[in-house]
Amino acid sequence: MPSVPPRVAALAGMLAAATGTEPRVTRAPGAVRVEAPLPSPLSNALHSTILMTLAHGDRFGHEVGADGIARVWAEIDHPAPTRKSTDMAEPADPGAPGDTEYRTLITHTSECAACRSDRAECAIADRLSRAWRAARQ
């Protein structure tokens, strides 16, 4: 399969880490689909992690196949919508200006309890976001 967009690769990597399986990536008309079997048993923490991962897609869901295996899936529209330079878009390539700052911001927001709860302002995320935007100028 030809290379996949960075957003699809990131989703597949996060889903692999969350489920402990190798996700299947397929192309559909207008979208790329990433799906993986659900692990069993499924703890509350793992359930939350998988849902947060799936939320990175444009659509996501859960289905049980004819084989009886429960799978989760997420689709990412292709091509991606055009974004303004001030939007929170992924850098074009790993050497792009702001790439290090972007990765630091994403790592922080995925690990910070305040960022993940959506209940509190996070001064660190705000500072990292400003640094990332400044680096892209």
Tab-separated table of C-alpha atoms in Angstrom:
chain	number	residue	atom	x	y	z
A	1	MET	CA	0.000	0.000	0.000
A	2	PRO	CA	1.299	3.479	-0.778
A	3	SER	CA	2.362	5.612	2.119
A	4	VAL	CA	-0.426	6.936	4.296
A	5	PRO	CA	-0.929	10.533	5.431
A	6	PRO	CA	0.735	11.428	8.768
A	7	ARG	CA	-2.619	11.745	10.536
A	8	VAL	CA	-3.557	8.190	9.490
A	9	ALA	CA	-0.157	6.837	10.553
A	10	ALA	CA	-0.501	8.571	13.931
A	11	LEU	CA	-4.003	7.156	14.447
A	12	ALA	CA	-2.847	3.649	13.499
A	13	GLY	CA	0.092	3.908	15.912
A	14	MET	CA	-2.084	5.139	18.769
A	15	LEU	CA	-4.671	2.418	18.095
A	16	ALA	CA	-1.928	-0.236	18.035
A	17	ALA	CA	-0.635	0.994	21.395
A	18	ALA	CA	-4.142	1.103	22.874
A	19	THR	CA	-5.311	-2.318	21.652
A	20	GLY	CA	-2.040	-4.243	21.578
A	21	THR	CA	-2.821	-5.357	18.008
A	22	GLU	CA	-1.756	-4.268	14.545
A	23	PRO	CA	-4.534	-2.141	13.039
A	24	ARG	CA	-5.624	-2.674	9.456
A	25	VAL	CA	-5.508	0.411	7.224
A	26	THR	CA	-7.733	0.416	4.129
A	27	ARG	CA	-8.682	3.042	1.604
A	28	ALA	CA	-12.339	3.779	1.001
A	29	PRO	CA	-13.887	6.337	-1.352
A	30	GLY	CA	-13.003	9.723	0.113
A	31	ALA	CA	-11.474	8.344	3.331
A	32	VAL	CA	-8.888	6.087	4.906
A	33	ARG	CA	-10.170	3.581	7.479
A	34	VAL	CA	-8.147	2.276	10.430
A	35	GLU	CA	-9.618	-0.680	12.334
A	36	ALA	CA	-8.469	-3.053	15.045
A	37	PRO	CA	-9.961	-5.887	17.098
A	38	LEU	CA	-10.927	-4.992	20.657
A	39	PRO	CA	-8.876	-6.622	23.403
A	40	SER	CA	-10.669	-8.709	25.988
A	41	PRO	CA	-11.204	-8.071	28.839
A	42	LEU	CA	-11.707	-4.342	28.370
A	43	SER	CA	-11.067	-2.315	31.537
A	44	ASN	CA	-12.590	1.133	32.061
A	45	ALA	CA	-9.174	2.761	31.631
A	46	LEU	CA	-8.499	0.890	28.386
A	47	HIS	CA	-12.005	1.704	27.147
A	48	SER	CA	-11.361	5.424	27.766
A	49	THR	CA	-7.971	5.242	26.050
A	50	ILE	CA	-9.457	3.586	22.968
A	51	LEU	CA	-12.275	6.155	22.785
A	52	MET	CA	-9.795	9.048	23.062
A	53	THR	CA	-7.744	7.449	20.283
A	54	LEU	CA	-10.761	6.947	18.013
A	55	ALA	CA	-11.778	10.575	18.524
A	56	HIS	CA	-8.777	11.558	16.371
A	57	GLY	CA	-10.744	10.291	13.361
A	58	ASP	CA	-13.417	12.197	11.476
A	59	ARG	CA	-15.851	9.338	12.206
A	60	PHE	CA	-15.516	6.276	14.390
A	61	GLY	CA	-17.480	3.294	15.535
A	62	HIS	CA	-17.658	-0.260	16.806
A	63	GLU	CA	-18.959	-3.384	15.101
A	64	VAL	CA	-18.990	-7.135	15.529
A	65	GLY	CA	-18.057	-9.011	12.364
A	66	ALA	CA	-19.589	-12.223	11.034
A	67	ASP	CA	-16.636	-13.976	12.681
A	68	GLY	CA	-17.860	-12.746	16.085
A	69	ILE	CA	-14.826	-10.502	16.636
A	70	ALA	CA	-15.549	-7.005	17.990
A	71	ARG	CA	-13.650	-4.297	16.143
A	72	VAL	CA	-13.318	-0.542	16.476
A	73	TRP	CA	-12.710	1.715	13.521
A	74	ALA	CA	-12.021	5.327	12.659
A	75	GLU	CA	-12.076	7.040	9.293
A	76	ILE	CA	-10.096	10.062	8.223
A	77	ASP	CA	-11.357	12.018	5.246
A	78	HIS	CA	-9.005	12.265	2.314
A	79	PRO	CA	-7.899	14.702	1.162
A	80	ALA	CA	-7.688	16.633	4.395
A	81	PRO	CA	-9.422	20.011	4.464
A	82	THR	CA	-7.272	23.021	3.683
A	83	ARG	CA	-6.156	24.750	6.866
A	84	LYS	CA	-5.007	28.258	7.528
A	85	SER	CA	-1.417	28.664	8.651
A	86	THR	CA	-2.648	29.692	12.109
A	87	ASP	CA	-4.642	26.473	12.631
A	88	MET	CA	-3.336	23.603	14.750
A	89	ALA	CA	-2.207	21.565	11.733
A	90	GLU	CA	0.504	18.931	11.684
A	91	PRO	CA	3.830	20.112	10.311
A	92	ALA	CA	4.349	19.110	6.671
A	93	ASP	CA	7.465	17.077	7.428
A	94	PRO	CA	9.625	16.171	10.440
A	95	GLY	CA	12.136	18.888	9.584
A	96	ALA	CA	9.490	21.585	9.236
A	97	PRO	CA	9.745	24.696	11.402
A	98	GLY	CA	7.856	24.075	14.612
A	99	ASP	CA	7.933	20.264	14.390
A	100	THR	CA	9.730	19.841	17.727
A	101	GLU	CA	7.387	22.296	19.426
A	102	TYR	CA	4.342	20.544	17.905
A	103	ARG	CA	5.467	17.121	19.136
A	104	THR	CA	6.139	18.551	22.609
A	105	LEU	CA	2.644	20.078	22.685
A	106	ILE	CA	0.962	16.832	21.546
A	107	THR	CA	2.923	14.770	24.078
A	108	HIS	CA	1.964	17.153	26.880
A	109	THR	CA	-1.744	17.300	26.004
A	110	SER	CA	-1.981	13.520	25.746
A	111	GLU	CA	-0.390	13.029	29.179
A	112	CYS	CA	-1.655	16.049	31.171
A	113	ALA	CA	-4.663	15.348	33.387
A	114	ALA	CA	-5.932	18.931	33.086
A	115	CYS	CA	-5.723	18.859	29.279
A	116	ARG	CA	-7.442	15.494	29.059
A	117	SER	CA	-10.249	16.441	31.445
A	118	ASP	CA	-11.315	19.574	29.524
A	119	ARG	CA	-12.297	21.034	32.899
A	120	ALA	CA	-9.376	23.323	33.555
A	121	GLU	CA	-7.128	25.703	31.712
A	122	CYS	CA	-3.581	24.417	31.399
A	123	ALA	CA	-0.932	27.127	31.499
A	124	ILE	CA	1.711	24.722	30.206
A	125	ALA	CA	-0.362	23.782	27.136
A	126	ASP	CA	-1.051	27.459	26.501
A	127	ARG	CA	2.676	28.257	26.669
A	128	LEU	CA	3.578	25.286	24.421
A	129	SER	CA	0.912	26.284	21.899
A	130	ARG	CA	2.257	29.843	21.727
A	131	ALA	CA	5.812	28.510	21.292
A	132	TRP	CA	4.702	26.205	18.481
A	133	ARG	CA	2.875	28.984	16.638
A	134	ALA	CA	5.843	31.334	17.048
A	135	ALA	CA	8.222	28.701	15.652
A	136	ARG	CA	6.041	28.330	12.550
A	137	GLN	CA	6.135	32.064	11.730
